[in-house]
Amino acid sequence: MVLTIYAPLFASSKRAVVTLIEKGLEFETVNVDLLKGEQKNPEYIAIQPFGKIPVLVDGDYKIFESRAIMRYIAEKYRSQGPDLLGKTVEERGQVEQWLDVEATSYHPPLLALTLNIVFAPLMGLVADEKVIKESEEKLGEVLDVYEAQLSKNEYLAGDFVSLADLAHLPFTEYLVGPIGKANMIKDRKHVSAWWDKISNRPAWKEVSEKFALPI
Amino acid sequence: MVLTIYAPLFASSKRAVVTLIEKGLEFETVNVDLLKGEQKNPEYIAIQPFGKIPVLVDGDYKIFESRAIMRYIAEKYRSQGPDLLGKTVEERGQVEQWLDVEATSYHPPLLALTLNIVFAPLMGLVADEKVIKESEEKLGEVLDVYEAQLSKNEYLAGDFVSLADLAHLPFTEYLVGPIGKANMIKDRKHVSAWWDKISNRPAWKEVSEKFALPI
């Protein structure tokens, strides 16, 4: 079966891409240019009705939502590469817990920072300074909880790397890079060590190099 | 093992409660009063470091994030009651996809409507009319996609009830009740039929009756 991932250059999609690479899977890519609004084209809406990225096509099977794609790949190819879901129901519960923390607490303020600081200037929009300030505060509070968790465990869900860690990679790369707030990571000792560990994984280095957004 | 769920009277927690009841599990409850800010008390923060609800305690195991709790219960007790995760990796992929759609597209505008229309008056706060208007528009667009999906499938993830459907119950009950926008469901034929089906499940009726918020 051919695996095809849509919009691999953009951050949400890279959650799926890094999972494919961790599992040693071959895949094809189709570019979708969000800066040109291509995700709202009728041909794309026929594949992803919400006009969001990414989509994974696996033969005649199709799945969207980046974290759902991660889970699908990790479960379908569980026996090859690292087991990214934990080994027991209890471990998987912790993976799910931190995946949901990423989706509902970590990602929203970081997305707001990304849109206002990185993408607004590219699209001729004015950044909202109030949103930037509030988002940085919210993200800081979340990172304080991460610091406590990572002082007790090597990775978020326990002493094993999992989807919960990988889900943080693409947008945190914006945070320490073009957003210009690397101090939010570096000033927290255990978060910083965790970031160094996950961002230096060969799979993520490959994503960063092969799928850099040309901006 | 004793199962204990925190804050069963509030909507997010009811995602977990309805899953426990679907699976025929006995459980105990601990009230946490969000209207009094009890989720920010140090004793609660020691259990849930983000100060959010719900938490499930299962013997000496603890898990938070409502949708992660749903997955944990559905997986640990997979063989009893309805299989709420689908029967194959592909079906589970679709369950995960629609669970994530609920978390990231359906819930945020519905939460904004709930806070502004239901909770703001109770807490002496002024509702933000601009947020209400934008949230209703966003939620309407999401429901248009649901209408198309539910015209092809009996439930969101396919022709089987799953966690993806159950996750919608608690806040949609606010939408058709105290928010006063039942028309958003009723005016969409397939969404309306789906809502009737899932909200009439015995497990949800039991949640509504036993864990009604006294407001």
GROMACS .gro file of C-alpha atoms in nm:
model
  430
    1MET     CA    1   0.000   0.000   0.000
    2VAL     CA    2   0.129   0.347  -0.080
    3LEU     CA    3   0.116   0.594   0.210
    4THR     CA    4   0.061   0.956   0.107
    5ILE     CA    5   0.073   1.255   0.340
    6TYR     CA    6  -0.069   1.595   0.244
    7ALA     CA    7   0.097   1.930   0.324
    8PRO     CA    8   0.421   1.792   0.479
    9LEU     CA    9   0.586   2.136   0.494
   10PHE     CA   10   0.349   2.271   0.759
   11ALA     CA   11   0.377   2.215   1.132
   12SER     CA   12   0.057   2.021   1.204
   13SER     CA   13   0.142   1.774   0.928
   14LYS     CA   14   0.488   1.718   1.072
   15ARG     CA   15   0.330   1.538   1.369
   16ALA     CA   16   0.229   1.272   1.118
   17VAL     CA   17   0.553   1.288   0.918
   18VAL     CA   18   0.780   1.235   1.219
   19THR     CA   19   0.569   0.934   1.322
   20LEU     CA   20   0.602   0.780   0.974
   21ILE     CA   21   0.981   0.828   0.987
   22GLU     CA   22   1.012   0.692   1.344
   23LYS     CA   23   0.841   0.378   1.215
   24GLY     CA   24   1.075   0.353   0.917
   25LEU     CA   25   0.791   0.380   0.665
   26GLU     CA   26   0.822   0.492   0.304
   27PHE     CA   27   0.570   0.755   0.201
   28GLU     CA   28   0.482   0.999  -0.074
   29THR     CA   29   0.387   1.363  -0.025
   30VAL     CA   30   0.146   1.611  -0.180
   31ASN     CA   31   0.206   1.981  -0.116
   32VAL     CA   32  -0.080   2.206  -0.006
   33ASP     CA   33   0.014   2.574   0.026
   34LEU     CA   34  -0.168   2.725   0.323
   35LEU     CA   35  -0.022   3.068   0.251
   36LYS     CA   36  -0.210   3.059  -0.082
   37GLY     CA   37  -0.524   2.919   0.085
   38GLU     CA   38  -0.507   2.595  -0.114
   39GLN     CA   39  -0.662   2.404   0.177
   40LYS     CA   40  -0.991   2.574   0.091
   41ASN     CA   41  -0.987   2.464  -0.277
   42PRO     CA   42  -1.281   2.236  -0.372
   43GLU     CA   43  -1.046   1.949  -0.468
   44TYR     CA   44  -0.891   1.959  -0.121
   45ILE     CA   45  -1.225   2.000   0.058
   46ALA     CA   46  -1.334   1.678  -0.116
   47ILE     CA   47  -1.052   1.503   0.073
   48GLN     CA   48  -1.068   1.699   0.403
   49PRO     CA   49  -1.412   1.855   0.453
   50PHE     CA   50  -1.296   2.102   0.720
   51GLY     CA   51  -1.023   2.244   0.493
   52LYS     CA   52  -0.753   2.163   0.747
   53ILE     CA   53  -0.422   1.979   0.727
   54PRO     CA   54  -0.293   1.706   0.726
   55VAL     CA   55  -0.454   1.405   0.559
   56LEU     CA   56  -0.301   1.057   0.535
   57VAL     CA   57  -0.409   0.830   0.252
   58ASP     CA   58  -0.317   0.462   0.302
   59GLY     CA   59  -0.429   0.271  -0.008
   60ASP     CA   60  -0.806   0.314  -0.010
   61TYR     CA   61  -0.818   0.431   0.353
   62LYS     CA   62  -0.816   0.799   0.448
   63ILE     CA   63  -0.770   0.966   0.787
   64PHE     CA   64  -0.732   1.327   0.902
   65GLU     CA   65  -0.650   1.515   1.227
   66SER     CA   66  -0.276   1.505   1.297
   67ARG     CA   67  -0.292   1.330   1.634
   68ALA     CA   68  -0.541   1.070   1.505
   69ILE     CA   69  -0.301   0.997   1.217
   70MET     CA   70  -0.017   0.953   1.469
   71ARG     CA   71  -0.224   0.703   1.668
   72TYR     CA   72  -0.327   0.514   1.353
   73ILE     CA   73   0.033   0.478   1.231
   74ALA     CA   74   0.161   0.383   1.579
   75GLU     CA   75  -0.108   0.117   1.616
   76LYS     CA   76  -0.098  -0.027   1.263
   77TYR     CA   77   0.283  -0.054   1.267
   78ARG     CA   78   0.314  -0.123   1.639
   79SER     CA   79   0.573  -0.400   1.604
   80GLN     CA   80   0.823  -0.199   1.400
   81GLY     CA   81   1.042   0.078   1.543
   82PRO     CA   82   0.976   0.223   1.891
   83ASP     CA   83   0.639   0.141   2.052
   84LEU     CA   84   0.504   0.495   2.073
   85LEU     CA   85   0.183   0.401   2.260
   86GLY     CA   86   0.333   0.245   2.575
   87LYS     CA   87   0.326  -0.126   2.653
   88THR     CA   88   0.020  -0.154   2.880
   89VAL     CA   89  -0.331  -0.009   2.900
   90GLU     CA   90  -0.209   0.207   3.189
   91GLU     CA   91   0.090   0.339   2.992
   92ARG     CA   92  -0.130   0.408   2.693
   93GLY     CA   93  -0.364   0.598   2.925
   94GLN     CA   94  -0.077   0.829   3.021
   95VAL     CA   95   0.018   0.872   2.653
   96GLU     CA   96  -0.343   0.967   2.575
   97GLN     CA   97  -0.354   1.204   2.873
   98TRP     CA   98  -0.048   1.400   2.760
   99LEU     CA   99  -0.153   1.390   2.393
  100ASP     CA  100  -0.477   1.557   2.503
  101VAL     CA  101  -0.291   1.806   2.723
  102GLU     CA  102  -0.085   1.898   2.416
  103ALA     CA  103  -0.398   1.937   2.202
  104THR     CA  104  -0.611   2.131   2.448
  105SER     CA  105  -0.367   2.324   2.675
  106TYR     CA  106  -0.023   2.349   2.510
  107HIS     CA  107  -0.115   2.392   2.146
  108PRO     CA  108  -0.380   2.671   2.153
  109PRO     CA  109  -0.158   2.943   2.305
  110LEU     CA  110   0.143   2.829   2.101
  111LEU     CA  111  -0.066   2.838   1.782
  112ALA     CA  112  -0.175   3.193   1.869
  113LEU     CA  113   0.192   3.295   1.910
  114THR     CA  114   0.280   3.126   1.580
  115LEU     CA  115   0.000   3.297   1.387
  116ASN     CA  116   0.066   3.641   1.535
  117ILE     CA  117   0.446   3.641   1.533
  118VAL     CA  118   0.541   3.418   1.238
  119PHE     CA  119   0.250   3.420   0.993
  120ALA     CA  120   0.085   3.762   1.041
  121PRO     CA  121   0.383   3.950   0.888
  122LEU     CA  122   0.400   3.705   0.596
  123MET     CA  123   0.033   3.762   0.522
  124GLY     CA  124   0.035   4.140   0.567
  125LEU     CA  125  -0.167   4.118   0.888
  126VAL     CA  126  -0.106   4.311   1.210
  127ALA     CA  127  -0.009   4.106   1.515
  128ASP     CA  128  -0.240   4.134   1.817
  129GLU     CA  129  -0.010   4.231   2.107
  130LYS     CA  130  -0.275   4.154   2.371
  131VAL     CA  131  -0.318   3.800   2.234
  132ILE     CA  132   0.061   3.756   2.227
  133LYS     CA  133   0.094   3.860   2.591
  134GLU     CA  134  -0.194   3.644   2.714
  135SER     CA  135  -0.077   3.344   2.509
  136GLU     CA  136   0.276   3.367   2.646
  137GLU     CA  137   0.138   3.373   3.001
  138LYS     CA  138  -0.087   3.072   2.939
  139LEU     CA  139   0.192   2.874   2.773
  140GLY     CA  140   0.424   2.959   3.062
  141GLU     CA  141   0.177   2.817   3.312
  142VAL     CA  142   0.147   2.496   3.111
  143LEU     CA  143   0.527   2.469   3.089
  144ASP     CA  144   0.553   2.505   3.467
  145VAL     CA  145   0.344   2.187   3.501
  146TYR     CA  146   0.562   2.018   3.238
  147GLU     CA  147   0.873   2.115   3.438
  148ALA     CA  148   0.733   1.938   3.746
  149GLN     CA  149   0.629   1.631   3.544
  150LEU     CA  150   0.965   1.607   3.364
  151SER     CA  151   1.153   1.636   3.694
  152LYS     CA  152   0.992   1.302   3.787
  153ASN     CA  153   0.988   1.127   3.448
  154GLU     CA  154   1.224   1.127   3.152
  155TYR     CA  155   0.938   1.178   2.907
  156LEU     CA  156   0.586   1.315   2.947
  157ALA     CA  157   0.400   0.984   2.979
  158GLY     CA  158   0.672   0.808   3.182
  159ASP     CA  159   1.022   0.677   3.118
  160PHE     CA  160   0.953   0.593   2.752
  161VAL     CA  161   0.929   0.816   2.445
  162SER     CA  162   0.578   0.828   2.301
  163LEU     CA  163   0.341   1.007   2.066
  164ALA     CA  164   0.280   1.254   2.349
  165ASP     CA  165   0.637   1.382   2.319
  166LEU     CA  166   0.650   1.376   1.939
  167ALA     CA  167   0.326   1.577   1.911
  168HIS     CA  168   0.507   1.874   2.068
  169LEU     CA  169   0.793   1.887   1.817
  170PRO     CA  170   0.668   2.095   1.521
  171PHE     CA  171   0.525   2.397   1.700
  172THR     CA  172   0.793   2.398   1.972
  173GLU     CA  173   1.044   2.430   1.687
  174TYR     CA  174   0.863   2.754   1.596
  175LEU     CA  175   0.877   2.864   1.962
  176VAL     CA  176   1.256   2.822   1.993
  177GLY     CA  177   1.312   2.947   1.635
  178PRO     CA  178   1.112   3.214   1.447
  179ILE     CA  179   0.887   3.305   1.743
  180GLY     CA  180   1.204   3.401   1.930
  181LYS     CA  181   1.103   3.271   2.272
  182ALA     CA  182   1.356   2.988   2.320
  183ASN     CA  183   1.398   3.112   2.677
  184MET     CA  184   1.058   2.964   2.764
  185ILE     CA  185   1.216   2.622   2.708
  186LYS     CA  186   1.576   2.693   2.810
  187ASP     CA  187   1.489   2.858   3.142
  188ARG     CA  188   1.316   2.543   3.264
  189LYS     CA  189   1.587   2.284   3.338
  190HIS     CA  190   1.390   1.963   3.288
  191VAL     CA  191   1.183   2.094   2.995
  192SER     CA  192   1.507   2.202   2.831
  193ALA     CA  193   1.670   1.860   2.874
  194TRP     CA  194   1.354   1.694   2.737
  195TRP     CA  195   1.347   1.927   2.438
  196ASP     CA  196   1.713   1.857   2.360
  197LYS     CA  197   1.646   1.484   2.374
  198ILE     CA  198   1.336   1.475   2.154
  199SER     CA  199   1.451   1.736   1.901
  200ASN     CA  200   1.778   1.548   1.848
  201ARG     CA  201   1.609   1.223   1.754
  202PRO     CA  202   1.718   1.122   1.401
  203ALA     CA  203   1.355   1.113   1.283
  204TRP     CA  204   1.296   1.475   1.380
  205LYS     CA  205   1.627   1.591   1.231
  206GLU     CA  206   1.520   1.428   0.906
  207VAL     CA  207   1.182   1.607   0.916
  208SER     CA  208   1.349   1.942   0.986
  209GLU     CA  209   1.592   1.902   0.699
  210LYS     CA  210   1.370   1.747   0.432
  211PHE     CA  211   1.051   1.939   0.501
  212ALA     CA  212   1.164   2.291   0.586
  213LEU     CA  213   0.903   2.554   0.501
  214PRO     CA  214   1.061   2.785   0.239
  215ILE     CA  215   0.997   3.114   0.422
  216MET     CA  216  -1.041  -0.178   4.245
  217VAL     CA  217  -1.258   0.122   4.330
  218LEU     CA  218  -1.313   0.366   4.044
  219THR     CA  219  -1.357   0.727   4.153
  220ILE     CA  220  -1.449   1.017   3.927
  221TYR     CA  221  -1.403   1.380   4.029
  222ALA     CA  222  -1.654   1.660   3.953
  223PRO     CA  223  -1.929   1.443   3.796
  224LEU     CA  224  -2.181   1.730   3.786
  225PHE     CA  225  -1.989   1.930   3.523
  226ALA     CA  226  -2.002   1.873   3.150
  227SER     CA  227  -1.642   1.774   3.073
  228SER     CA  228  -1.656   1.508   3.344
  229LYS     CA  229  -1.975   1.364   3.199
  230ARG     CA  230  -1.775   1.237   2.901
  231ALA     CA  231  -1.606   1.004   3.147
  232VAL     CA  232  -1.922   0.930   3.348
  233VAL     CA  233  -2.127   0.823   3.045
  234THR     CA  234  -1.844   0.591   2.938
  235LEU     CA  235  -1.834   0.428   3.283
  236ILE     CA  236  -2.211   0.371   3.269
  237GLU     CA  237  -2.205   0.240   2.909
  238LYS     CA  238  -1.955  -0.019   3.034
  239GLY     CA  239  -2.174  -0.112   3.332
  240LEU     CA  240  -1.906  -0.014   3.584
  241GLU     CA  241  -1.966   0.079   3.946
  242PHE     CA  242  -1.794   0.398   4.055
  243GLU     CA  243  -1.773   0.653   4.334
  244THR     CA  244  -1.780   1.029   4.291
  245VAL     CA  245  -1.614   1.331   4.452
  246ASN     CA  246  -1.772   1.671   4.394
  247VAL     CA  247  -1.557   1.968   4.289
  248ASP     CA  248  -1.748   2.297   4.261
  249LEU     CA  249  -1.613   2.497   3.967
  250LEU     CA  250  -1.845   2.787   4.045
  251LYS     CA  251  -1.661   2.823   4.377
  252GLY     CA  252  -1.322   2.775   4.210
  253GLU     CA  253  -1.251   2.455   4.404
  254GLN     CA  254  -1.051   2.318   4.110
  255LYS     CA  255  -0.779   2.570   4.200
  256ASN     CA  256  -0.752   2.457   4.566
  257PRO     CA  257  -0.408   2.314   4.655
  258GLU     CA  258  -0.557   1.973   4.748
  259TYR     CA  259  -0.709   1.946   4.401
  260ILE     CA  260  -0.399   2.079   4.223
  261ALA     CA  261  -0.207   1.796   4.392
  262ILE     CA  262  -0.433   1.555   4.200
  263GLN     CA  263  -0.470   1.752   3.874
  264PRO     CA  264  -0.179   1.996   3.827
  265PHE     CA  265  -0.359   2.207   3.562
  266GLY     CA  266  -0.660   2.266   3.791
  267LYS     CA  267  -0.898   2.118   3.535
  268ILE     CA  268  -1.167   1.852   3.553
  269PRO     CA  269  -1.219   1.556   3.546
  270VAL     CA  270  -0.984   1.306   3.709
  271LEU     CA  271  -1.037   0.929   3.727
  272VAL     CA  272  -0.871   0.733   4.008
  273ASP     CA  273  -0.860   0.356   3.951
  274GLY     CA  274  -0.700   0.196   4.258
  275ASP     CA  275  -0.348   0.341   4.262
  276TYR     CA  276  -0.370   0.461   3.901
  277LYS     CA  277  -0.471   0.817   3.812
  278ILE     CA  278  -0.561   0.972   3.477
  279PHE     CA  279  -0.695   1.311   3.367
  280GLU     CA  280  -0.823   1.476   3.045
  281SER     CA  281  -1.182   1.367   2.975
  282ARG     CA  282  -1.122   1.207   2.634
  283ALA     CA  283  -0.811   1.023   2.759
  284ILE     CA  284  -1.022   0.883   3.044
  285MET     CA  285  -1.285   0.769   2.792
  286ARG     CA  286  -1.018   0.586   2.590
  287TYR     CA  287  -0.867   0.427   2.901
  288ILE     CA  288  -1.205   0.294   3.021
  289ALA     CA  289  -1.302   0.174   2.672
  290GLU     CA  290  -0.972  -0.009   2.631
  291LYS     CA  291  -0.940  -0.156   2.982
  292TYR     CA  292  -1.301  -0.285   2.976
  293ARG     CA  293  -1.313  -0.354   2.603
  294SER     CA  294  -1.488  -0.689   2.633
  295GLN     CA  295  -1.783  -0.568   2.840
  296GLY     CA  296  -2.067  -0.357   2.700
  297PRO     CA  297  -2.045  -0.194   2.356
  298ASP     CA  298  -1.699  -0.179   2.193
  299LEU     CA  299  -1.664   0.198   2.179
  300LEU     CA  300  -1.330   0.197   1.992
  301GLY     CA  301  -1.433   0.012   1.674
  302LYS     CA  302  -1.327  -0.344   1.589
  303THR     CA  303  -1.025  -0.285   1.362
  304VAL     CA  304  -0.726  -0.050   1.345
  305GLU     CA  305  -0.903   0.131   1.061
  306GLU     CA  306  -1.225   0.173   1.259
  307ARG     CA  307  -1.032   0.295   1.560
  308GLY     CA  308  -0.859   0.544   1.330
  309GLN     CA  309  -1.197   0.691   1.239
  310VAL     CA  310  -1.299   0.701   1.607
  311GLU     CA  311  -0.976   0.888   1.687
  312GLN     CA  312  -1.029   1.123   1.393
  313TRP     CA  313  -1.377   1.229   1.509
  314LEU     CA  314  -1.272   1.242   1.875
  315ASP     CA  315  -1.005   1.492   1.770
  316VAL     CA  316  -1.252   1.684   1.553
  317GLU     CA  317  -1.474   1.714   1.861
  318ALA     CA  318  -1.183   1.830   2.077
  319THR     CA  319  -1.031   2.080   1.836
  320SER     CA  320  -1.318   2.205   1.611
  321TYR     CA  321  -1.655   2.133   1.775
  322HIS     CA  322  -1.578   2.194   2.140
  323PRO     CA  323  -1.397   2.533   2.138
  324PRO     CA  324  -1.685   2.739   1.990
  325LEU     CA  325  -1.944   2.544   2.193
  326LEU     CA  326  -1.745   2.605   2.512
  327ALA     CA  327  -1.736   2.978   2.431
  328LEU     CA  328  -2.117   2.977   2.390
  329THR     CA  329  -2.155   2.786   2.718
  330LEU     CA  330  -1.931   3.022   2.915
  331ASN     CA  331  -2.087   3.338   2.773
  332ILE     CA  332  -2.454   3.236   2.773
  333VAL     CA  333  -2.485   2.989   3.064
  334PHE     CA  334  -2.205   3.066   3.308
  335ALA     CA  335  -2.137   3.440   3.268
  336PRO     CA  336  -2.474   3.540   3.423
  337LEU     CA  337  -2.424   3.294   3.712
  338MET     CA  338  -2.084   3.447   3.788
  339GLY     CA  339  -2.188   3.810   3.751
  340LEU     CA  340  -1.990   3.849   3.429
  341VAL     CA  341  -2.101   4.024   3.109
  342ALA     CA  342  -2.140   3.806   2.801
  343ASP     CA  343  -1.926   3.900   2.498
  344GLU     CA  344  -2.175   3.936   2.211
  345LYS     CA  345  -1.900   3.938   1.945
  346VAL     CA  346  -1.763   3.607   2.076
  347ILE     CA  347  -2.117   3.462   2.082
  348LYS     CA  348  -2.178   3.559   1.719
  349GLU     CA  349  -1.842   3.429   1.593
  350SER     CA  350  -1.872   3.106   1.793
  351GLU     CA  351  -2.219   3.035   1.655
  352GLU     CA  352  -2.089   3.086   1.301
  353LYS     CA  353  -1.791   2.855   1.358
  354LEU     CA  354  -2.004   2.587   1.521
  355GLY     CA  355  -2.254   2.610   1.232
  356GLU     CA  356  -1.977   2.545   0.979
  357VAL     CA  357  -1.862   2.239   1.177
  358LEU     CA  358  -2.221   2.111   1.197
  359ASP     CA  359  -2.254   2.145   0.819
  360VAL     CA  360  -1.969   1.896   0.780
  361TYR     CA  361  -2.133   1.668   1.040
  362GLU     CA  362  -2.459   1.683   0.841
  363ALA     CA  363  -2.277   1.555   0.531
  364GLN     CA  364  -2.094   1.284   0.728
  365LEU     CA  365  -2.410   1.167   0.906
  366SER     CA  366  -2.601   1.151   0.576
  367LYS     CA  367  -2.357   0.873   0.478
  368ASN     CA  368  -2.304   0.701   0.815
  369GLU     CA  369  -2.531   0.632   1.109
  370TYR     CA  370  -2.268   0.754   1.357
  371LEU     CA  371  -1.965   0.980   1.318
  372ALA     CA  372  -1.698   0.712   1.282
  373GLY     CA  373  -1.915   0.473   1.075
  374ASP     CA  374  -2.215   0.251   1.137
  375PHE     CA  375  -2.125   0.184   1.501
  376VAL     CA  376  -2.161   0.399   1.811
  377SER     CA  377  -1.825   0.503   1.957
  378LEU     CA  378  -1.645   0.735   2.195
  379ALA     CA  379  -1.652   0.994   1.916
  380ASP     CA  380  -2.031   1.020   1.948
  381LEU     CA  381  -2.040   1.005   2.328
  382ALA     CA  382  -1.783   1.286   2.360
  383HIS     CA  383  -2.038   1.525   2.208
  384LEU     CA  384  -2.315   1.457   2.458
  385PRO     CA  385  -2.250   1.686   2.758
  386PHE     CA  386  -2.195   2.020   2.585
  387THR     CA  387  -2.454   1.953   2.313
  388GLU     CA  388  -2.702   1.911   2.597
  389TYR     CA  389  -2.617   2.269   2.694
  390LEU     CA  390  -2.662   2.379   2.330
  391VAL     CA  391  -3.013   2.237   2.297
  392GLY     CA  392  -3.102   2.337   2.656
  393PRO     CA  393  -2.979   2.645   2.849
  394ILE     CA  394  -2.787   2.797   2.555
  395GLY     CA  395  -3.121   2.808   2.370
  396LYS     CA  396  -2.989   2.716   2.025
  397ALA     CA  397  -3.156   2.377   1.971
  398ASN     CA  398  -3.231   2.490   1.616
  399MET     CA  399  -2.863   2.441   1.527
  400ILE     CA  400  -2.923   2.067   1.578
  401LYS     CA  401  -3.291   2.040   1.478
  402ASP     CA  402  -3.251   2.229   1.147
  403ARG     CA  403  -3.000   1.973   1.022
  404LYS     CA  404  -3.191   1.653   0.943
  405HIS     CA  405  -2.914   1.395   0.989
  406VAL     CA  406  -2.750   1.571   1.282
  407SER     CA  407  -3.092   1.587   1.448
  408ALA     CA  408  -3.156   1.213   1.400
  409TRP     CA  409  -2.806   1.136   1.534
  410TRP     CA  410  -2.862   1.357   1.837
  411ASP     CA  411  -3.196   1.189   1.913
  412LYS     CA  412  -3.030   0.849   1.891
  413ILE     CA  413  -2.729   0.920   2.113
  414SER     CA  414  -2.909   1.136   2.369
  415ASN     CA  415  -3.174   0.865   2.418
  416ARG     CA  416  -2.923   0.597   2.507
  417PRO     CA  417  -3.000   0.464   2.858
  418ALA     CA  418  -2.649   0.551   2.978
  419TRP     CA  419  -2.689   0.918   2.886
  420LYS     CA  420  -3.039   0.938   3.037
  421GLU     CA  421  -2.891   0.804   3.360
  422VAL     CA  422  -2.613   1.067   3.354
  423SER     CA  423  -2.865   1.347   3.289
  424GLU     CA  424  -3.087   1.237   3.575
  425LYS     CA  425  -2.832   1.142   3.839
  426PHE     CA  426  -2.574   1.415   3.775
  427ALA     CA  427  -2.780   1.724   3.696
  428LEU     CA  428  -2.600   2.046   3.787
  429PRO     CA  429  -2.814   2.221   4.052
  430ILE     CA  430  -2.841   2.558   3.875
   0.00000   0.00000   0.00000
